[in-house]
PDB file of C-alpha atoms and ligand atoms in Angstrom:
ATOM      1  CA  MET A  78     -25.357   1.361  19.054  1.00  0.00           C
ATOM      2  CA  GLU A  79     -23.291   3.833  17.045  1.00  0.00           C
ATOM      3  CA  ALA A  80     -25.166   5.846  14.453  1.00  0.00           C
ATOM      4  CA  GLY A  81     -25.339   4.093  11.094  1.00  0.00           C
ATOM      5  CA  LYS A  82     -23.895   0.821  12.348  1.00  0.00           C
ATOM      6  CA  PRO A  83     -25.659  -2.175  10.825  1.00  0.00           C
ATOM      7  CA  GLU A  84     -26.800  -4.774  13.359  1.00  0.00           C
ATOM      8  CA  LYS A  85     -24.469  -7.342  11.810  1.00  0.00           C
ATOM      9  CA  LEU A  86     -21.421  -6.935   9.608  1.00  0.00           C
ATOM     10  CA  ILE A  87     -21.388 -10.622   8.601  1.00  0.00           C
ATOM     11  CA  VAL A  88     -24.597 -12.457   7.684  1.00  0.00           C
ATOM     12  CA  ASN A  89     -24.563 -16.154   6.703  1.00  0.00           C
ATOM     13  CA  GLY A  90     -20.810 -16.020   6.243  1.00  0.00           C
ATOM     14  CA  ARG A  91     -21.010 -13.039   3.879  1.00  0.00           C
ATOM     15  CA  ARG A  92     -19.723  -9.549   4.519  1.00  0.00           C
ATOM     16  CA  LEU A  93     -21.585  -6.315   3.680  1.00  0.00           C
ATOM     17  CA  ASP A  94     -20.201  -6.355   0.136  1.00  0.00           C
ATOM     18  CA  GLY A  95     -20.831 -10.076  -0.324  1.00  0.00           C
ATOM     19  CA  ARG A  96     -17.267 -11.230   0.312  1.00  0.00           C
ATOM     20  CA  ARG A  97     -16.336 -14.246   2.391  1.00  0.00           C
ATOM     21  CA  PRO A  98     -13.983 -13.590   5.327  1.00  0.00           C
ATOM     22  CA  ASP A  99     -10.892 -14.662   3.362  1.00  0.00           C
ATOM     23  CA  GLU A 100     -11.577 -12.647   0.200  1.00  0.00           C
ATOM     24  CA  LEU A 101      -9.882  -9.503  -1.092  1.00  0.00           C
ATOM     25  CA  ARG A 102     -11.827  -6.678  -2.679  1.00  0.00           C
ATOM     26  CA  PRO A 103     -11.581  -6.380  -6.476  1.00  0.00           C
ATOM     27  CA  LEU A 104      -8.011  -5.341  -7.290  1.00  0.00           C
ATOM     28  CA  ARG A 105      -6.471  -3.566 -10.248  1.00  0.00           C
ATOM     29  CA  ILE A 106      -2.904  -2.296 -10.539  1.00  0.00           C
ATOM     30  CA  LYS A 107      -1.402  -0.379 -13.436  1.00  0.00           C
ATOM     31  CA  ALA A 108       2.275   0.595 -13.751  1.00  0.00           C
ATOM     32  CA  GLY A 109       3.594   3.712 -15.478  1.00  0.00           C
ATOM     33  CA  VAL A 110       0.513   5.926 -15.525  1.00  0.00           C
ATOM     34  CA  LEU A 111       2.219   9.332 -15.186  1.00  0.00           C
ATOM     35  CA  LYS A 112       4.395  10.768 -17.925  1.00  0.00           C
ATOM     36  CA  ARG A 113       6.417  13.205 -15.826  1.00  0.00           C
ATOM     37  CA  ALA A 114       7.285  11.003 -12.871  1.00  0.00           C
ATOM     38  CA  ASP A 115      10.304   8.676 -13.094  1.00  0.00           C
ATOM     39  CA  GLY A 116       8.028   5.862 -11.975  1.00  0.00           C
ATOM     40  CA  SER A 117       4.350   5.590 -11.145  1.00  0.00           C
ATOM     41  CA  ALA A 118       1.504   3.234 -10.421  1.00  0.00           C
ATOM     42  CA  TYR A 119      -2.236   3.346  -9.896  1.00  0.00           C
ATOM     43  CA  ILE A 120      -4.149   0.962  -7.677  1.00  0.00           C
ATOM     44  CA  GLU A 121      -7.815   0.306  -7.119  1.00  0.00           C
ATOM     45  CA  LEU A 122      -8.731  -1.978  -4.243  1.00  0.00           C
ATOM     46  CA  GLY A 123     -12.472  -1.965  -3.770  1.00  0.00           C
ATOM     47  CA  LYS A 124     -13.393   1.701  -3.525  1.00  0.00           C
ATOM     48  CA  ASN A 125      -9.816   2.820  -2.794  1.00  0.00           C
ATOM     49  CA  LYS A 126      -8.196   4.748  -5.648  1.00  0.00           C
ATOM     50  CA  ILE A 127      -4.557   5.621  -5.146  1.00  0.00           C
ATOM     51  CA  LEU A 128      -1.733   7.045  -7.255  1.00  0.00           C
ATOM     52  CA  ALA A 129       1.935   6.612  -6.439  1.00  0.00           C
ATOM     53  CA  ALA A 130       4.666   8.665  -8.076  1.00  0.00           C
ATOM     54  CA  VAL A 131       8.432   8.297  -7.701  1.00  0.00           C
ATOM     55  CA  TYR A 132      11.123  10.853  -8.524  1.00  0.00           C
ATOM     56  CA  GLY A 133      14.823  10.112  -8.345  1.00  0.00           C
ATOM     57  CA  PRO A 134      17.329   9.144  -7.289  1.00  0.00           C
ATOM     58  CA  LYS A 135      18.327  12.787  -7.740  1.00  0.00           C
ATOM     59  CA  GLU A 136      20.524  15.246  -5.869  1.00  0.00           C
ATOM     60  CA  MET A 137      19.019  16.102  -2.499  1.00  0.00           C
ATOM     61  CA  HIS A 138      17.991  19.711  -1.951  1.00  0.00           C
ATOM     62  CA  PRO A 139      18.220  21.339   0.505  1.00  0.00           C
ATOM     63  CA  ARG A 140      21.791  20.083   0.763  1.00  0.00           C
ATOM     64  CA  HIS A 141      21.879  20.000   4.551  1.00  0.00           C
ATOM     65  CA  LEU A 142      19.431  17.075   4.363  1.00  0.00           C
ATOM     66  CA  GLN A 143      21.908  15.047   2.292  1.00  0.00           C
ATOM     67  CA  GLN A 144      23.415  11.934   3.836  1.00  0.00           C
ATOM     68  CA  SER A 145      27.017  11.476   2.764  1.00  0.00           C
ATOM     69  CA  ASP A 146      26.848   7.669   2.560  1.00  0.00           C
ATOM     70  CA  VAL A 147      23.271   6.827   1.495  1.00  0.00           C
ATOM     71  CA  ALA A 148      20.279   8.147  -0.396  1.00  0.00           C
ATOM     72  CA  VAL A 149      17.380   9.482   1.638  1.00  0.00           C
ATOM     73  CA  LEU A 150      13.983   7.931   0.984  1.00  0.00           C
ATOM     74  CA  ARG A 151      11.307  10.600   1.404  1.00  0.00           C
ATOM     75  CA  CYS A 152       7.651   9.515   1.461  1.00  0.00           C
ATOM     76  CA  ARG A 153       4.555  11.652   1.475  1.00  0.00           C
ATOM     77  CA  TYR A 154       1.133  10.099   2.013  1.00  0.00           C
ATOM     78  CA  ASN A 155      -1.572  12.621   1.211  1.00  0.00           C
ATOM     79  CA  MET A 156      -5.356  12.403   1.166  1.00  0.00           C
ATOM     80  CA  ALA A 157      -7.153  14.516  -1.413  1.00  0.00           C
ATOM     81  CA  PRO A 158      -9.878  16.763   0.075  1.00  0.00           C
ATOM     82  CA  PHE A 159     -12.475  14.809  -1.937  1.00  0.00           C
ATOM     83  CA  SER A 160     -11.148  11.353  -0.942  1.00  0.00           C
ATOM     84  CA  VAL A 161     -13.425  10.926   2.082  1.00  0.00           C
ATOM     85  CA  GLU A 162     -17.079  11.561   2.862  1.00  0.00           C
ATOM     86  CA  GLU A 163     -16.618  14.861   4.670  1.00  0.00           C
ATOM     87  CA  ARG A 164     -14.186  17.132   2.850  1.00  0.00           C
ATOM     88  CA  LYS A 165     -10.729  16.539   4.291  1.00  0.00           C
ATOM     89  CA  ARG A 166      -8.826  19.676   5.190  1.00  0.00           C
ATOM     90  CA  PRO A 167      -5.870  19.803   2.766  1.00  0.00           C
ATOM     91  CA  GLY A 168      -2.318  19.467   3.997  1.00  0.00           C
ATOM     92  CA  PRO A 169      -0.429  17.278   6.440  1.00  0.00           C
ATOM     93  CA  ASP A 170      -1.904  16.258   9.786  1.00  0.00           C
ATOM     94  CA  ARG A 171      -0.779  13.892  12.528  1.00  0.00           C
ATOM     95  CA  ARG A 172      -2.286  10.845  10.828  1.00  0.00           C
ATOM     96  CA  SER A 173      -0.739  11.489   7.415  1.00  0.00           C
ATOM     97  CA  MET A 174       2.647  12.249   8.994  1.00  0.00           C
ATOM     98  CA  GLU A 175       2.577   8.989  10.924  1.00  0.00           C
ATOM     99  CA  ILE A 176       1.492   7.048   7.849  1.00  0.00           C
ATOM    100  CA  SER A 177       4.216   8.674   5.722  1.00  0.00           C
ATOM    101  CA  LYS A 178       6.778   7.554   8.303  1.00  0.00           C
ATOM    102  CA  VAL A 179       5.607   3.947   8.513  1.00  0.00           C
ATOM    103  CA  ILE A 180       5.390   3.750   4.710  1.00  0.00           C
ATOM    104  CA  ARG A 181       9.007   4.920   4.455  1.00  0.00           C
ATOM    105  CA  GLU A 182      10.052   2.290   6.984  1.00  0.00           C
ATOM    106  CA  ALA A 183       8.073  -0.360   5.090  1.00  0.00           C
ATOM    107  CA  LEU A 184       9.768   0.450   1.755  1.00  0.00           C
ATOM    108  CA  GLU A 185      13.339   1.167   2.880  1.00  0.00           C
ATOM    109  CA  PRO A 186      14.411  -2.482   3.391  1.00  0.00           C
ATOM    110  CA  VAL A 187      14.015  -3.326  -0.323  1.00  0.00           C
ATOM    111  CA  LEU A 188      16.148  -0.424  -1.591  1.00  0.00           C
ATOM    112  CA  PHE A 189      19.932  -0.230  -1.996  1.00  0.00           C
ATOM    113  CA  LEU A 190      20.210   3.280  -0.611  1.00  0.00           C
ATOM    114  CA  HIS A 191      24.007   3.095  -0.262  1.00  0.00           C
ATOM    115  CA  LEU A 192      24.227   3.085  -4.082  1.00  0.00           C
ATOM    116  CA  TYR A 193      23.199   6.738  -4.194  1.00  0.00           C
ATOM    117  CA  PRO A 194      25.003   8.793  -1.558  1.00  0.00           C
ATOM    118  CA  ARG A 195      23.738  12.383  -1.177  1.00  0.00           C
ATOM    119  CA  ALA A 196      20.684  11.617  -3.315  1.00  0.00           C
ATOM    120  CA  VAL A 197      16.987  11.582  -2.532  1.00  0.00           C
ATOM    121  CA  ILE A 198      14.240   9.278  -3.746  1.00  0.00           C
ATOM    122  CA  ASP A 199      10.832  10.921  -3.444  1.00  0.00           C
ATOM    123  CA  VAL A 200       7.696   8.797  -3.147  1.00  0.00           C
ATOM    124  CA  PHE A 201       4.321  10.525  -3.334  1.00  0.00           C
ATOM    125  CA  ILE A 202       1.207   8.575  -2.433  1.00  0.00           C
ATOM    126  CA  GLU A 203      -1.964  10.417  -3.329  1.00  0.00           C
ATOM    127  CA  ILE A 204      -5.214   9.021  -1.969  1.00  0.00           C
ATOM    128  CA  LEU A 205      -7.898   9.998  -4.469  1.00  0.00           C
ATOM    129  CA  GLN A 206     -10.629   7.934  -2.848  1.00  0.00           C
ATOM    130  CA  ALA A 207     -10.365   6.232   0.551  1.00  0.00           C
ATOM    131  CA  ASP A 208     -12.240   3.221   1.856  1.00  0.00           C
ATOM    132  CA  ALA A 209      -9.902   1.746   4.520  1.00  0.00           C
ATOM    133  CA  GLY A 210      -6.603   0.022   3.883  1.00  0.00           C
ATOM    134  CA  THR A 211      -5.109   3.048   2.133  1.00  0.00           C
ATOM    135  CA  ARG A 212      -1.693   2.840   3.822  1.00  0.00           C
ATOM    136  CA  THR A 213      -1.214  -0.766   2.735  1.00  0.00           C
ATOM    137  CA  ALA A 214      -2.620  -0.250  -0.785  1.00  0.00           C
ATOM    138  CA  GLY A 215      -0.387   2.855  -0.963  1.00  0.00           C
ATOM    139  CA  ILE A 216       2.668   0.715  -0.136  1.00  0.00           C
ATOM    140  CA  THR A 217       1.656  -1.842  -2.772  1.00  0.00           C
ATOM    141  CA  ALA A 218       1.392   0.913  -5.410  1.00  0.00           C
ATOM    142  CA  ALA A 219       4.570   2.684  -4.268  1.00  0.00           C
ATOM    143  CA  SER A 220       6.698  -0.423  -4.644  1.00  0.00           C
ATOM    144  CA  VAL A 221       5.411  -0.905  -8.212  1.00  0.00           C
ATOM    145  CA  ALA A 222       6.197   2.767  -8.882  1.00  0.00           C
ATOM    146  CA  LEU A 223       9.751   2.311  -7.511  1.00  0.00           C
ATOM    147  CA  ALA A 224      10.260  -0.681  -9.808  1.00  0.00           C
ATOM    148  CA  ASP A 225       8.764   1.318 -12.696  1.00  0.00           C
ATOM    149  CA  ALA A 226      11.360   4.038 -11.985  1.00  0.00           C
ATOM    150  CA  GLY A 227      14.057   1.426 -12.642  1.00  0.00           C
ATOM    151  CA  ILE A 228      15.392   1.632  -9.105  1.00  0.00           C
ATOM    152  CA  PRO A 229      17.202  -1.580  -8.099  1.00  0.00           C
ATOM    153  CA  MET A 230      15.232  -3.479  -5.462  1.00  0.00           C
ATOM    154  CA  ARG A 231      15.700  -6.665  -3.450  1.00  0.00           C
ATOM    155  CA  ASP A 232      12.001  -7.483  -3.725  1.00  0.00           C
ATOM    156  CA  LEU A 233       8.684  -5.694  -4.047  1.00  0.00           C
ATOM    157  CA  VAL A 234       6.721  -4.725  -0.924  1.00  0.00           C
ATOM    158  CA  THR A 235       3.119  -5.817  -0.686  1.00  0.00           C
ATOM    159  CA  GLY A 236       0.597  -4.513   1.817  1.00  0.00           C
ATOM    160  CA  VAL A 237      -2.773  -5.689   3.022  1.00  0.00           C
ATOM    161  CA  SER A 238      -4.827  -5.504   6.156  1.00  0.00           C
ATOM    162  CA  ALA A 239      -6.457  -8.258   8.204  1.00  0.00           C
ATOM    163  CA  GLY A 240      -8.779  -7.766  11.130  1.00  0.00           C
ATOM    164  CA  LYS A 241     -11.729  -8.933  13.165  1.00  0.00           C
ATOM    165  CA  VAL A 242     -15.370  -8.215  12.451  1.00  0.00           C
ATOM    166  CA  ASP A 243     -18.301  -9.648  14.442  1.00  0.00           C
ATOM    167  CA  GLY A 244     -15.783 -12.000  16.099  1.00  0.00           C
ATOM    168  CA  THR A 245     -14.596 -13.358  12.734  1.00  0.00           C
ATOM    169  CA  VAL A 246     -11.085 -12.881  11.396  1.00  0.00           C
ATOM    170  CA  VAL A 247     -11.304 -11.260   7.962  1.00  0.00           C
ATOM    171  CA  LEU A 248      -9.013 -10.154   5.142  1.00  0.00           C
ATOM    172  CA  ASP A 249      -8.878  -6.659   3.656  1.00  0.00           C
ATOM    173  CA  LEU A 250     -11.312  -4.575   5.736  1.00  0.00           C
ATOM    174  CA  MET A 251     -13.445  -1.996   3.995  1.00  0.00           C
ATOM    175  CA  LYS A 252     -14.510   1.256   5.641  1.00  0.00           C
ATOM    176  CA  GLU A 253     -17.540  -0.052   7.562  1.00  0.00           C
ATOM    177  CA  GLU A 254     -15.530  -2.987   8.883  1.00  0.00           C
ATOM    178  CA  ASP A 255     -12.629  -0.756   9.853  1.00  0.00           C
ATOM    179  CA  GLN A 256     -15.018   1.597  11.615  1.00  0.00           C
ATOM    180  CA  TRP A 257     -17.160  -0.937  13.463  1.00  0.00           C
ATOM    181  CA  GLY A 258     -14.961  -4.023  13.618  1.00  0.00           C
ATOM    182  CA  GLU A 259     -12.971  -5.147  16.644  1.00  0.00           C
ATOM    183  CA  ALA A 260      -9.480  -5.181  15.141  1.00  0.00           C
ATOM    184  CA  ASP A 261      -7.523  -3.913  12.151  1.00  0.00           C
ATOM    185  CA  MET A 262      -3.968  -5.040  11.438  1.00  0.00           C
ATOM    186  CA  PRO A 263      -2.208  -3.460   8.474  1.00  0.00           C
ATOM    187  CA  ILE A 264       0.808  -5.460   7.370  1.00  0.00           C
ATOM    188  CA  ALA A 265       3.439  -5.088   4.639  1.00  0.00           C
ATOM    189  CA  VAL A 266       5.717  -7.875   3.514  1.00  0.00           C
ATOM    190  CA  MET A 267       8.653  -8.481   1.162  1.00  0.00           C
ATOM    191  CA  PRO A 268       6.846 -11.383  -0.494  1.00  0.00           C
ATOM    192  CA  ARG A 269       9.787 -13.454  -1.745  1.00  0.00           C
ATOM    193  CA  LYS A 270      11.575 -13.466   1.598  1.00  0.00           C
ATOM    194  CA  LYS A 271       8.319 -13.304   3.589  1.00  0.00           C
ATOM    195  CA  ARG A 272       9.908 -10.564   5.664  1.00  0.00           C
ATOM    196  CA  ILE A 273       7.478  -8.239   7.447  1.00  0.00           C
ATOM    197  CA  THR A 274       8.317  -4.533   7.034  1.00  0.00           C
ATOM    198  CA  LEU A 275       5.192  -3.031   8.620  1.00  0.00           C
ATOM    199  CA  LEU A 276       2.879  -4.398  11.269  1.00  0.00           C
ATOM    200  CA  GLN A 277       0.440  -2.205  13.126  1.00  0.00           C
ATOM    201  CA  MET A 278      -2.640  -3.032  15.102  1.00  0.00           C
ATOM    202  CA  ASP A 279      -5.726  -1.247  16.206  1.00  0.00           C
ATOM    203  CA  GLY A 280      -8.049  -3.209  18.521  1.00  0.00           C
ATOM    204  CA  ASN A 281      -7.316  -6.644  19.882  1.00  0.00           C
ATOM    205  CA  PHE A 282      -6.886 -10.289  18.909  1.00  0.00           C
ATOM    206  CA  THR A 283      -6.435 -13.431  20.970  1.00  0.00           C
ATOM    207  CA  PRO A 284      -3.109 -15.132  20.128  1.00  0.00           C
ATOM    208  CA  GLU A 285      -5.045 -17.659  17.999  1.00  0.00           C
ATOM    209  CA  GLU A 286      -6.882 -14.880  16.135  1.00  0.00           C
ATOM    210  CA  PHE A 287      -3.574 -13.123  15.561  1.00  0.00           C
ATOM    211  CA  ARG A 288      -2.150 -16.279  13.948  1.00  0.00           C
ATOM    212  CA  GLN A 289      -5.282 -16.623  11.795  1.00  0.00           C
ATOM    213  CA  ALA A 290      -5.067 -12.973  10.752  1.00  0.00           C
ATOM    214  CA  LEU A 291      -1.396 -13.353   9.844  1.00  0.00           C
ATOM    215  CA  ASP A 292      -2.211 -16.443   7.812  1.00  0.00           C
ATOM    216  CA  LEU A 293      -5.022 -14.662   5.946  1.00  0.00           C
ATOM    217  CA  ALA A 294      -2.804 -11.629   5.347  1.00  0.00           C
ATOM    218  CA  PHE A 295      -0.082 -13.799   3.788  1.00  0.00           C
ATOM    219  CA  LYS A 296      -2.659 -15.418   1.490  1.00  0.00           C
ATOM    220  CA  GLY A 297      -3.865 -11.975   0.405  1.00  0.00           C
ATOM    221  CA  ILE A 298      -0.282 -10.837  -0.093  1.00  0.00           C
ATOM    222  CA  ASP A 299       0.402 -13.732  -2.484  1.00  0.00           C
ATOM    223  CA  LEU A 300      -2.509 -12.601  -4.678  1.00  0.00           C
ATOM    224  CA  ILE A 301      -1.586  -8.920  -4.551  1.00  0.00           C
ATOM    225  CA  TYR A 302       2.074  -9.740  -5.319  1.00  0.00           C
ATOM    226  CA  GLU A 303       0.944 -11.563  -8.474  1.00  0.00           C
ATOM    227  CA  ALA A 304      -1.058  -8.481  -9.530  1.00  0.00           C
ATOM    228  CA  GLN A 305       1.989  -6.249  -8.909  1.00  0.00           C
ATOM    229  CA  LYS A 306       4.203  -8.441 -11.086  1.00  0.00           C
ATOM    230  CA  GLU A 307       1.497  -8.623 -13.745  1.00  0.00           C
ATOM    231  CA  ALA A 308       1.245  -4.808 -13.839  1.00  0.00           C
ATOM    232  CA  LEU A 309       5.005  -4.551 -14.412  1.00  0.00           C
ATOM    233  CA  ARG A 310       4.918  -7.310 -17.036  1.00  0.00           C
ATOM    234  CA  GLU A 311       2.046  -5.578 -18.800  1.00  0.00           C
ATOM    235  CA  LYS A 312       4.105  -2.424 -19.129  1.00  0.00           C
ATOM    236  CA  TYR A 313       7.546  -3.872 -19.834  1.00  0.00           C
ATOM    237  CA  LEU A 314       7.006  -7.174 -21.601  1.00  0.00           C
ATOM    238  CA  PRO A 315       5.859  -5.675 -24.933  1.00  0.00           C
ATOM    239  CA  SER A 316       8.944  -3.429 -25.167  1.00  0.00           C
ATOM    240  CA  LEU A 317      11.273  -6.253 -24.098  1.00  0.00           C
ATOM    241  CA  GLN A 318       9.788  -8.481 -26.789  1.00  0.00           C
ATOM    242  CA  GLU A 319      10.191  -5.706 -29.327  1.00  0.00           C
ATOM    243  CA  GLU A 320      13.859  -5.393 -28.418  1.00  0.00           C
ATOM    244  CA  LYS A 321      14.311  -9.088 -28.987  1.00  0.00           C
ATOM    245  CA  GLY A 322      12.498  -8.761 -32.318  1.00  0.00           C
ATOM    246  CA  GLU A 323       9.645 -10.962 -31.150  1.00  0.00           C
ATOM    247  CA  GLU A 324       6.077 -10.392 -32.163  1.00  0.00           C
ATOM    248  CA  LYS A 325       3.923  -8.528 -29.672  1.00  0.00           C
TER     249      LYS A 325
HETATM  250  P1  LIG B 662      -6.056   3.115   6.430  1.00  0.00           P
HETATM  251  O1  LIG B 662      -6.689   3.853   5.280  1.00  0.00           O
HETATM  252  O2  LIG B 662      -4.621   2.794   6.170  1.00  0.00           O
HETATM  253  O3  LIG B 662      -6.877   1.924   6.845  1.00  0.00           O
HETATM  254  P2  LIG B 662      -7.010   4.398   8.875  1.00  0.00           P
HETATM  255  O4  LIG B 662      -7.284   3.113   9.585  1.00  0.00           O
HETATM  256  O5  LIG B 662      -6.435   5.535   9.647  1.00  0.00           O
HETATM  257  O6  LIG B 662      -5.995   4.132   7.656  1.00  0.00           O
HETATM  258  O7  LIG B 662      -8.303   4.927   8.178  1.00  0.00           O
HETATM  259  C1  LIG B 662      -9.303   4.077   7.727  1.00  0.00           C
HETATM  260  C2  LIG B 662     -10.223   4.810   6.796  1.00  0.00           C
HETATM  261  O8  LIG B 662     -10.876   5.851   7.498  1.00  0.00           O
HETATM  262  C3  LIG B 662      -9.529   5.521   5.634  1.00  0.00           C
HETATM  263  O9  LIG B 662      -9.166   4.667   4.574  1.00  0.00           O
HETATM  264  C4  LIG B 662     -10.602   6.491   5.251  1.00  0.00           C
HETATM  265  O10 LIG B 662     -11.614   5.842   4.496  1.00  0.00           O
HETATM  266  C5  LIG B 662     -11.161   6.913   6.601  1.00  0.00           C
HETATM  267  N1  LIG B 662     -10.530   8.160   7.054  1.00  0.00           N
HETATM  268  C6  LIG B 662      -9.274   8.335   7.478  1.00  0.00           C
HETATM  269  N2  LIG B 662      -9.015   9.641   7.762  1.00  0.00           N
HETATM  270  C7  LIG B 662     -10.148  10.295   7.525  1.00  0.00           C
HETATM  271  C8  LIG B 662     -10.557  11.667   7.613  1.00  0.00           C
HETATM  272  N3  LIG B 662      -9.727  12.630   8.008  1.00  0.00           N
HETATM  273  N4  LIG B 662     -11.843  11.961   7.295  1.00  0.00           N
HETATM  274  C9  LIG B 662     -12.698  11.002   6.906  1.00  0.00           C
HETATM  275  N5  LIG B 662     -12.380   9.715   6.771  1.00  0.00           N
HETATM  276  C10 LIG B 662     -11.123   9.347   7.077  1.00  0.00           C
END
């Protein structure tokens, strides 16, 4: 057995943190947390703590990276040195470069990039504390930050992960489950259209388990989508009501 691995990850239908297989970790999303970014959001999902900041659309520099007909979406996923147990060496590595790329591809379909030729939209995702599922929680926060920046969008994008632990299909894996489980499937969805914009998989599922995992993921996405909308309402509803002269 691997060092530190508990004998069982699910006991009497309960996971290490007491959740049932179909439960999300405690979730909190706040929109507009940074004064100097055009849009921002903060998410906590279990022990994950993640900030997303958006700048733009603004003129792309260096100019040779400009696209004459569309805006460029630039995403940077970065883990703080103190975000994981052993200090993480600062700066980009293969993993963060791959994650930045798949996050960009997950967010691009909701944006109208042709509205801003030669511009750039910068999305920074800073992982302050990591406990598995950071790419999907990062996507969830980034789409709230894009909306907070006032950038027109077709939909939000909502991410979650589903997987398999001790032979059971589970929603929203935490670190121990990601590390010792049999499968991890991060997924991002445009929730209104139910269009998948990211699907990755580590490990293996039977076709039936895959269907179960997809089903669980969509249930989790519904809940997370509600929290995203609530975060935006919380920030914007009071000022909208003020404009209309309504009481707060
Ligand atoms: P995700 O966070 O999207 O699930 P991974 O599956 O690659 O991405 O990573 C799972 C978890 O493993 C991370 O959330 C983090 O807790 C941990 N982890 C990732 N990279 C490192 C690292 N360089 N050092 C220590 N822990 C890491």
